[in-house]
PDB file of C-alpha atoms in Angstrom:
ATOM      1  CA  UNK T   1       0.000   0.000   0.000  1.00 54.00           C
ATOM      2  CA  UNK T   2       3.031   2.622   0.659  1.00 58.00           C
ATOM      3  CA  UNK T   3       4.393   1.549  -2.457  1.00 60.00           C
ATOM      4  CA  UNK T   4       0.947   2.167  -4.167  1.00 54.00           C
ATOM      5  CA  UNK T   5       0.494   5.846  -2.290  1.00 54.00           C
ATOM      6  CA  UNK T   6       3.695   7.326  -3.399  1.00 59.00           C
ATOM      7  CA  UNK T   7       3.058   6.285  -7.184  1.00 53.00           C
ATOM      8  CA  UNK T   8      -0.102   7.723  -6.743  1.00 52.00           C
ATOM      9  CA  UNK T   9       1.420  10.919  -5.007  1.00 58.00           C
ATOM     10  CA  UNK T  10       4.168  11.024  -7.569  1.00 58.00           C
ATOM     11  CA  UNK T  11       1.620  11.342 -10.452  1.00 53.00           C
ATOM     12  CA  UNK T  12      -0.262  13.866  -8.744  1.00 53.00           C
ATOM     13  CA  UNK T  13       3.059  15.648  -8.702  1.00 57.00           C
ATOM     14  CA  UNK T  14       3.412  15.307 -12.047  1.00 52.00           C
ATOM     15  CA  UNK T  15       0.159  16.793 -13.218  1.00 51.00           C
ATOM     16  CA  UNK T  16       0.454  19.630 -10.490  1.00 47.00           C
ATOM     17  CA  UNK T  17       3.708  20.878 -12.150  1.00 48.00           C
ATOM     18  CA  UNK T  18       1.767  20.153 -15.875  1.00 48.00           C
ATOM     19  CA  UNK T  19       2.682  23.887 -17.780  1.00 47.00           C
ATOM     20  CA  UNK T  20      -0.500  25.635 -17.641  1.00 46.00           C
ATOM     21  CA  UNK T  21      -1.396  26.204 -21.233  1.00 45.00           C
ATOM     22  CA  UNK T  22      -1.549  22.052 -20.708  1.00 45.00           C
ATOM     23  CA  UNK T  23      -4.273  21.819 -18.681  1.00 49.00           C
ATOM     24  CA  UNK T  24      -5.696  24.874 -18.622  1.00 62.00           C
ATOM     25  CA  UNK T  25      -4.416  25.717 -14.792  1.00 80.00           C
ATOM     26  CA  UNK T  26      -5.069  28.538 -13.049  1.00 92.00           C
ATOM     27  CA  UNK T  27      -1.704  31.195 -12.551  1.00 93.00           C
ATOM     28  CA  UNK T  28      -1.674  34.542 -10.828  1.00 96.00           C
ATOM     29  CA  UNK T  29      -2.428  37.594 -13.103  1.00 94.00           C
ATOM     30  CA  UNK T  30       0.520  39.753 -14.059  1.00 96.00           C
ATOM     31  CA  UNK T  31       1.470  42.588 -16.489  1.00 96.00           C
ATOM     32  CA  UNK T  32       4.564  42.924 -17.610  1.00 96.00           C
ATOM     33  CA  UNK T  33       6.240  46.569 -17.195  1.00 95.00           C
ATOM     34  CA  UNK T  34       9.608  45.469 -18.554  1.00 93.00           C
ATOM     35  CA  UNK T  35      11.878  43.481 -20.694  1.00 94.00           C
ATOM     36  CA  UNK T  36      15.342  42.693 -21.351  1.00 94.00           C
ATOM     37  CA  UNK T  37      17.082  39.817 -23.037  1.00 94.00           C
ATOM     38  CA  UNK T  38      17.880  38.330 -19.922  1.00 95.00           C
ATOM     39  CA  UNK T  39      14.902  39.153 -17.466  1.00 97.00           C
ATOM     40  CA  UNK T  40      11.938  40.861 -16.974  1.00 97.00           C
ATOM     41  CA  UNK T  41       9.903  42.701 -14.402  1.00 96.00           C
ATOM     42  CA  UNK T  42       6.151  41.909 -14.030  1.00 96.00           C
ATOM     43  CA  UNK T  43       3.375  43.773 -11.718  1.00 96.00           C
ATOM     44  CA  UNK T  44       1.376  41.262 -10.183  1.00 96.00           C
ATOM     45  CA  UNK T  45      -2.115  41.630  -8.682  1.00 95.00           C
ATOM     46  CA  UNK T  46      -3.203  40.848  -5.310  1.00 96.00           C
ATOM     47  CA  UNK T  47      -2.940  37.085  -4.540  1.00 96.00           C
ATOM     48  CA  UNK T  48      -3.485  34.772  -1.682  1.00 97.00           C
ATOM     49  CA  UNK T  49      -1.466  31.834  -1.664  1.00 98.00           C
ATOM     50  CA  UNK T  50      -0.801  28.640   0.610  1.00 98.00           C
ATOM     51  CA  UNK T  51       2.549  28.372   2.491  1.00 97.00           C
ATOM     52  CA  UNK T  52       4.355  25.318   3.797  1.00 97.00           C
ATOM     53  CA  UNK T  53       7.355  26.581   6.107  1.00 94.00           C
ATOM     54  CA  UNK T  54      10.054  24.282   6.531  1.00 91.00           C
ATOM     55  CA  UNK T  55      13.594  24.014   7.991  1.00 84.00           C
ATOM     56  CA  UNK T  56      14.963  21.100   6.078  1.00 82.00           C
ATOM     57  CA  UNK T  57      18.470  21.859   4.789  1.00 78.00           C
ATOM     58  CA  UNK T  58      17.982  21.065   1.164  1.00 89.00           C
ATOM     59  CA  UNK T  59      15.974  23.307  -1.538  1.00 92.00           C
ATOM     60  CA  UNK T  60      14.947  19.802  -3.028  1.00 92.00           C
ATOM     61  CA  UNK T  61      13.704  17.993  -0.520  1.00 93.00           C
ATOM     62  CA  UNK T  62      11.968  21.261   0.957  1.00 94.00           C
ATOM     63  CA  UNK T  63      10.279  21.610  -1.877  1.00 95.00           C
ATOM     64  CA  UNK T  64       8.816  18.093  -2.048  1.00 93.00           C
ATOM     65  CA  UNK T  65       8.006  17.910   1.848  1.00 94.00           C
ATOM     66  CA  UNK T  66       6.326  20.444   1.143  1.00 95.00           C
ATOM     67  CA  UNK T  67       4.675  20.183  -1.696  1.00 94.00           C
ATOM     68  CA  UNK T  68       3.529  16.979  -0.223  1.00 94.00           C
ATOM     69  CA  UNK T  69       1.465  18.789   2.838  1.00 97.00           C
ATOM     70  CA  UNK T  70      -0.188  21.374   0.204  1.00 96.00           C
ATOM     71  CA  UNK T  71      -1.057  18.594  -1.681  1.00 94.00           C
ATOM     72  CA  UNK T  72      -3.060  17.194   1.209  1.00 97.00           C
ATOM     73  CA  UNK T  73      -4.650  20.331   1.882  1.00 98.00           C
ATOM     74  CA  UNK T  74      -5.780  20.568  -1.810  1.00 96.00           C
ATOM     75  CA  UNK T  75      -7.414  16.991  -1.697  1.00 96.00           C
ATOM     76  CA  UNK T  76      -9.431  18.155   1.208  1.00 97.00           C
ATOM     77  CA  UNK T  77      -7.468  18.338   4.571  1.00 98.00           C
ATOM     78  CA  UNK T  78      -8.928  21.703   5.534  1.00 97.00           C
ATOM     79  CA  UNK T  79     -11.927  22.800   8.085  1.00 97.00           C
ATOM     80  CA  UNK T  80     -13.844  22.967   4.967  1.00 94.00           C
ATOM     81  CA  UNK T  81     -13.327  19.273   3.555  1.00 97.00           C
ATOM     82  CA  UNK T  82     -13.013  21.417  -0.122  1.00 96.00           C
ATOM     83  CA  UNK T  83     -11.250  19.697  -2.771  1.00 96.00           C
ATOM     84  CA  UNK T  84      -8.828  22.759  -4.709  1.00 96.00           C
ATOM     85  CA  UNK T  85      -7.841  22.342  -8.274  1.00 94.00           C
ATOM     86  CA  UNK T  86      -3.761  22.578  -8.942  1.00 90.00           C
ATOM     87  CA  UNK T  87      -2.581  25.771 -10.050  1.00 93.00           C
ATOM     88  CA  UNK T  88       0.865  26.654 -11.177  1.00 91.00           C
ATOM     89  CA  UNK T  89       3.628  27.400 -10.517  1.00 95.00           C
ATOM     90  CA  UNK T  90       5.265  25.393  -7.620  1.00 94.00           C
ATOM     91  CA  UNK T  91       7.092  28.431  -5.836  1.00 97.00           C
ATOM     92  CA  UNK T  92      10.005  28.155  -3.523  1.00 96.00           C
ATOM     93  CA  UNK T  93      11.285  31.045  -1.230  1.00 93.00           C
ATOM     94  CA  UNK T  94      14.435  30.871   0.338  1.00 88.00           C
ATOM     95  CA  UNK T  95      16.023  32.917   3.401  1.00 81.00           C
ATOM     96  CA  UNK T  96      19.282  32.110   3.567  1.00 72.00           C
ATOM     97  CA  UNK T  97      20.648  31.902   7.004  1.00 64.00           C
ATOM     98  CA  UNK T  98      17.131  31.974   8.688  1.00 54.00           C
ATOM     99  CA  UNK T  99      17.003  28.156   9.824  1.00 53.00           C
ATOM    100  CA  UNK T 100      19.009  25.350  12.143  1.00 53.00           C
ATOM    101  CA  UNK T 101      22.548  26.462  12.433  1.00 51.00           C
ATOM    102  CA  UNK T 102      22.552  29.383   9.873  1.00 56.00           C
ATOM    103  CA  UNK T 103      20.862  27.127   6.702  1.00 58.00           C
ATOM    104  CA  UNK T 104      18.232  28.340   4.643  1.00 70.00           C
ATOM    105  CA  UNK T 105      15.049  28.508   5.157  1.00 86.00           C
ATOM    106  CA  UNK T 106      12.139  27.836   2.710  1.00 92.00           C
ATOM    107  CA  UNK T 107       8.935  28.393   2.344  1.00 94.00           C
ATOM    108  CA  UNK T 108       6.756  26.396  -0.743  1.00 97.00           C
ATOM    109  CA  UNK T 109       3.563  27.806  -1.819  1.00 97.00           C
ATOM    110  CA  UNK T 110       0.673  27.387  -4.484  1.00 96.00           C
ATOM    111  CA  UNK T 111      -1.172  30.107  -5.519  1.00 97.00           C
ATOM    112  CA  UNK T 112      -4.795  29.843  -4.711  1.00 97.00           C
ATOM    113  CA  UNK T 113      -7.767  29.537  -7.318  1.00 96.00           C
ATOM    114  CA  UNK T 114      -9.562  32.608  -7.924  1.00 95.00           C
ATOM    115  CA  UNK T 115     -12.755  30.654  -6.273  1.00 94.00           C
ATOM    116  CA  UNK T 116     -11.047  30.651  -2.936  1.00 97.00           C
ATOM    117  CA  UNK T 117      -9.099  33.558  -3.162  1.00 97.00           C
ATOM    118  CA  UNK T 118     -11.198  35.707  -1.164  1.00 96.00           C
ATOM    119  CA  UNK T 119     -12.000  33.188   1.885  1.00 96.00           C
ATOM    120  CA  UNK T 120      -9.433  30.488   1.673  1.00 97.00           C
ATOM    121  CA  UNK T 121     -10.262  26.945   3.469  1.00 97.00           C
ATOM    122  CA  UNK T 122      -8.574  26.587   6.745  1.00 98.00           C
ATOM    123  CA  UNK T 123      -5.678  24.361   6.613  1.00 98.00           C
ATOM    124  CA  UNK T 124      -6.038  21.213   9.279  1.00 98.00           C
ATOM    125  CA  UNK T 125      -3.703  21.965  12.053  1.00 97.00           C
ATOM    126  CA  UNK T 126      -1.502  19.393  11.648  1.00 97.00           C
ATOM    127  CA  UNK T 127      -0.060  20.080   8.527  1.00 98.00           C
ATOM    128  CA  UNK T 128       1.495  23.626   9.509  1.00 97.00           C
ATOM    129  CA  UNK T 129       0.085  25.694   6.663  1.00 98.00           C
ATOM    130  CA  UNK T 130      -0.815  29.394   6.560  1.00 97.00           C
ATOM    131  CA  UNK T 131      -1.865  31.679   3.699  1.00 97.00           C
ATOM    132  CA  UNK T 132       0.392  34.113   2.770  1.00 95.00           C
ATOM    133  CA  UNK T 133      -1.595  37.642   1.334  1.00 95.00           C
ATOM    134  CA  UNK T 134       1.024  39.571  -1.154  1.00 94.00           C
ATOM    135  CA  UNK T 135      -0.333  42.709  -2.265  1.00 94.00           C
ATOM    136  CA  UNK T 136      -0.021  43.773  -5.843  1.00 94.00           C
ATOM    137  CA  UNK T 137       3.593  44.398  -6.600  1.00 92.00           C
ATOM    138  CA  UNK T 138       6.353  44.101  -8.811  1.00 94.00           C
ATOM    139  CA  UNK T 139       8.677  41.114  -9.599  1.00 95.00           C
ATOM    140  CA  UNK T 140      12.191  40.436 -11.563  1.00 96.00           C
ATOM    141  CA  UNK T 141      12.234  37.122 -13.633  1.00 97.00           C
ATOM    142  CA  UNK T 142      14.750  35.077 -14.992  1.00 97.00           C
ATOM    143  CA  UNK T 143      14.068  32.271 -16.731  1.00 97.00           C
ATOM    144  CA  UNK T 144      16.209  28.861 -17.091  1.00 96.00           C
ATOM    145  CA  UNK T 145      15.775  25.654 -17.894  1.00 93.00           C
ATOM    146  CA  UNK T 146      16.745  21.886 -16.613  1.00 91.00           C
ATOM    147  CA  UNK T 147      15.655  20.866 -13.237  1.00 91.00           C
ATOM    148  CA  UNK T 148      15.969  23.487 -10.342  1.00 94.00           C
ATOM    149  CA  UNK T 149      18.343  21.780  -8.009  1.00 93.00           C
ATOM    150  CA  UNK T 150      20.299  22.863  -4.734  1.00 91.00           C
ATOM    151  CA  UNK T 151      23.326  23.067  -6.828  1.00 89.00           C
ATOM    152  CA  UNK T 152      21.830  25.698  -9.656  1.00 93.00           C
ATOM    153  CA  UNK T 153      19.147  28.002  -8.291  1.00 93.00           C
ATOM    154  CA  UNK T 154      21.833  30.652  -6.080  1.00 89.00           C
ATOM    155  CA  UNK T 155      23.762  30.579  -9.484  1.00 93.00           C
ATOM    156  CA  UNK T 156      20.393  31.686 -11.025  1.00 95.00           C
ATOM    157  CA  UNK T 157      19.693  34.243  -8.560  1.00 92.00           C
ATOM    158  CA  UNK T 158      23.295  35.536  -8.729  1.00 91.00           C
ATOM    159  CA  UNK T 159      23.207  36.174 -12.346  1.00 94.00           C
ATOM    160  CA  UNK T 160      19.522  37.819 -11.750  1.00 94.00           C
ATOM    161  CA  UNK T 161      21.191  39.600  -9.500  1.00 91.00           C
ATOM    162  CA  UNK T 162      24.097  41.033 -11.940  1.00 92.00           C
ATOM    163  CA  UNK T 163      21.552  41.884 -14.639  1.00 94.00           C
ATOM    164  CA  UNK T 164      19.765  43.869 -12.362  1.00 92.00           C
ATOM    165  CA  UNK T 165      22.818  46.077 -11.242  1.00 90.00           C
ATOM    166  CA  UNK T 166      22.999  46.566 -15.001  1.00 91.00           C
ATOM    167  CA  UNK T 167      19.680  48.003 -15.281  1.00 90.00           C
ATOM    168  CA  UNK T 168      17.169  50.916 -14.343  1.00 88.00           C
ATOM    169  CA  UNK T 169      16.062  48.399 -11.408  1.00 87.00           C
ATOM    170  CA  UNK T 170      19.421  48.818  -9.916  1.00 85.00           C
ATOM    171  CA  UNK T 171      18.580  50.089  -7.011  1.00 80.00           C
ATOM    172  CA  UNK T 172      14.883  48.775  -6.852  1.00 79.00           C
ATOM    173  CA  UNK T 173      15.588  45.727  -4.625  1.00 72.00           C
ATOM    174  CA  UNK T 174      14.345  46.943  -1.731  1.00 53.00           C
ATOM    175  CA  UNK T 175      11.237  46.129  -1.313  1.00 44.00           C
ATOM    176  CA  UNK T 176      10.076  44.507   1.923  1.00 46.00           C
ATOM    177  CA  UNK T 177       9.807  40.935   1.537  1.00 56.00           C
ATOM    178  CA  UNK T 178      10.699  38.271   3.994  1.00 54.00           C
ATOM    179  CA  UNK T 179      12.277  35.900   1.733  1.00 64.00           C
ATOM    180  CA  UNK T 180      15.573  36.445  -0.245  1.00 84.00           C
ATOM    181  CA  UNK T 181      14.358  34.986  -3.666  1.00 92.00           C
ATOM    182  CA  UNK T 182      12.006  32.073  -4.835  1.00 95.00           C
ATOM    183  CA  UNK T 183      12.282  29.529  -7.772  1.00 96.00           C
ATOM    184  CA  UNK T 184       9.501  28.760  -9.571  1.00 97.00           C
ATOM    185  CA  UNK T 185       8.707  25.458 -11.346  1.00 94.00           C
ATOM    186  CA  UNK T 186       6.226  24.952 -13.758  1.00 89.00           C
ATOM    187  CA  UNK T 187       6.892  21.287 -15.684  1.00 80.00           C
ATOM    188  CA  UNK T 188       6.401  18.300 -14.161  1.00 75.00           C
ATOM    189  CA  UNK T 189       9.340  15.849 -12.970  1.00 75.00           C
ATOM    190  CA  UNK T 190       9.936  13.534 -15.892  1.00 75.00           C
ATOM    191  CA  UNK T 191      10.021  16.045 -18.408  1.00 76.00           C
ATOM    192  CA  UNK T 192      13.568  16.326 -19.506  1.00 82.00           C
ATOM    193  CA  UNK T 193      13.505  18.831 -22.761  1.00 85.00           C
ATOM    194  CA  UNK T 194      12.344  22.092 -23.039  1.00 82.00           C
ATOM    195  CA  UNK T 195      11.646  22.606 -19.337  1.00 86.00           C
ATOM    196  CA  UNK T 196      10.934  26.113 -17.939  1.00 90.00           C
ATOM    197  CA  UNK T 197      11.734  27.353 -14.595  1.00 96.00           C
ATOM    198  CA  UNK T 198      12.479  31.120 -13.205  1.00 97.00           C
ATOM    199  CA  UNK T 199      14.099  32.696 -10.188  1.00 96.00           C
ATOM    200  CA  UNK T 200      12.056  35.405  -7.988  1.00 96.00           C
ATOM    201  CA  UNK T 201      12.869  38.688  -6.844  1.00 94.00           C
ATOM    202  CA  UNK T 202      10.668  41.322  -5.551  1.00 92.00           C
ATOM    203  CA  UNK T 203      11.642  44.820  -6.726  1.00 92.00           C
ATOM    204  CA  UNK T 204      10.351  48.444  -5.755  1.00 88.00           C
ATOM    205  CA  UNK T 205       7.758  49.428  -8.724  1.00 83.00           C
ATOM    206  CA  UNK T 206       7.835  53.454  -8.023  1.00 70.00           C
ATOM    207  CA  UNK T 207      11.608  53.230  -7.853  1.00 57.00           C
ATOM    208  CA  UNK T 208      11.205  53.761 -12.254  1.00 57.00           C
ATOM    209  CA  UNK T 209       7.936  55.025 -11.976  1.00 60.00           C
ATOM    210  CA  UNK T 210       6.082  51.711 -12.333  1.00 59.00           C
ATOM    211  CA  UNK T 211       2.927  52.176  -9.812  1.00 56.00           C
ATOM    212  CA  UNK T 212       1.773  49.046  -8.232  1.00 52.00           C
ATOM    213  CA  UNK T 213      -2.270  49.280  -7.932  1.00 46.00           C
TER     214      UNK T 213
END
């Protein structure tokens, strides 16, 4: 029966992670407000999403811990008993330095269907979730591809990072946020070509006269 679960669970992960224009999933709205070859910035609206803390030591397996307690809330372990359709992406924010002995700490979250964006289902208790509200505001992308792994995503945000300096957004990265950068992930796991992925950081929209609304 364990066997049986986590085939079941990993084929749920698979569909969650299905690119949008796939199944016709549900992403948060955004404009974009600018482009570059390397990155762009895009306003989004207000969302609510679901948040899994955790302290584990390893992007990776943070990410599918967590994913793995969302998952459970989606298939019905709130107050509510609702059942939530996937949305994408799969979104990973990590502190560096804010967990056990210095490590990073993450924090995975799914963005909530419009349905249940203004009175999200309480979470059951036991699986430590919260919803995290993000008012409308603006966001640097990058974009690569291959599999986000513990081993590629600060080299991501690094070169994020450098493009930035390069830009009118130089000095627009300082807008209050509690996590350092996130990775998102939009394919599922056994895709191997053409996979699309993009690093997360929030940036100050009136900084180049962008207003957030």
């Amino acid at each position: 029966m364990a066997g049986l679960a986590h085939l079941v669970l990993a084929l749920l992960f698979l569909l969650a992670l299905l690119p949008p224009a796939a199944r016709g999933t549900e992403t948060p709205q955004y404009t974009t407000v600018h482009a570059e070859s390397d990155f762009e910035v895009r306003r989004y609206r207000d969302t609510v999403w679901m948040s899994a803390p955790s302290d584990d030591i390893s992007f990776h397996v943070a990410t599918k811990l967590g994913f793995h307690r969302l998952f459970q809330y989606l298939m019905g372990a709130n107050l509510n008993s609702s059942r939530i359709r996937m949305t994408t992406p799969i979104l990973t924010s990590i502190v560096p330095g804010a967990g056990p002995l210095h490590s990073s700490a993450y924090f995975v979250r799914l963005y909530l269907p419009a349905k249940f964006q203004a009175s999200p289902p309480v979470p059951l208790p036991e699986l430590n979730l919260h919803p995290d509200r993000w008012p409308s505001h603006c966001i640097a992308v990058r974009s690569f591809s291959g599999y986000a792994r513990d081993n590629n995503v600060v080299e991501e945000a690094e070169k994020l990072a450098l493009s930035l300096s390069r830009s009118p957004w130089a000095n627009s990265t300082n807008y209050p946020s509690k996590s350092a950068y996130s990775i998102a992930q939009y394919n599922n796991p056994f895709r191997i070509i053409g996979r699309l992925n993009e690093v997360w950081f929030d940036v100050e929209c009136k900084s180049t006269g962008v207003e957030a609304y």
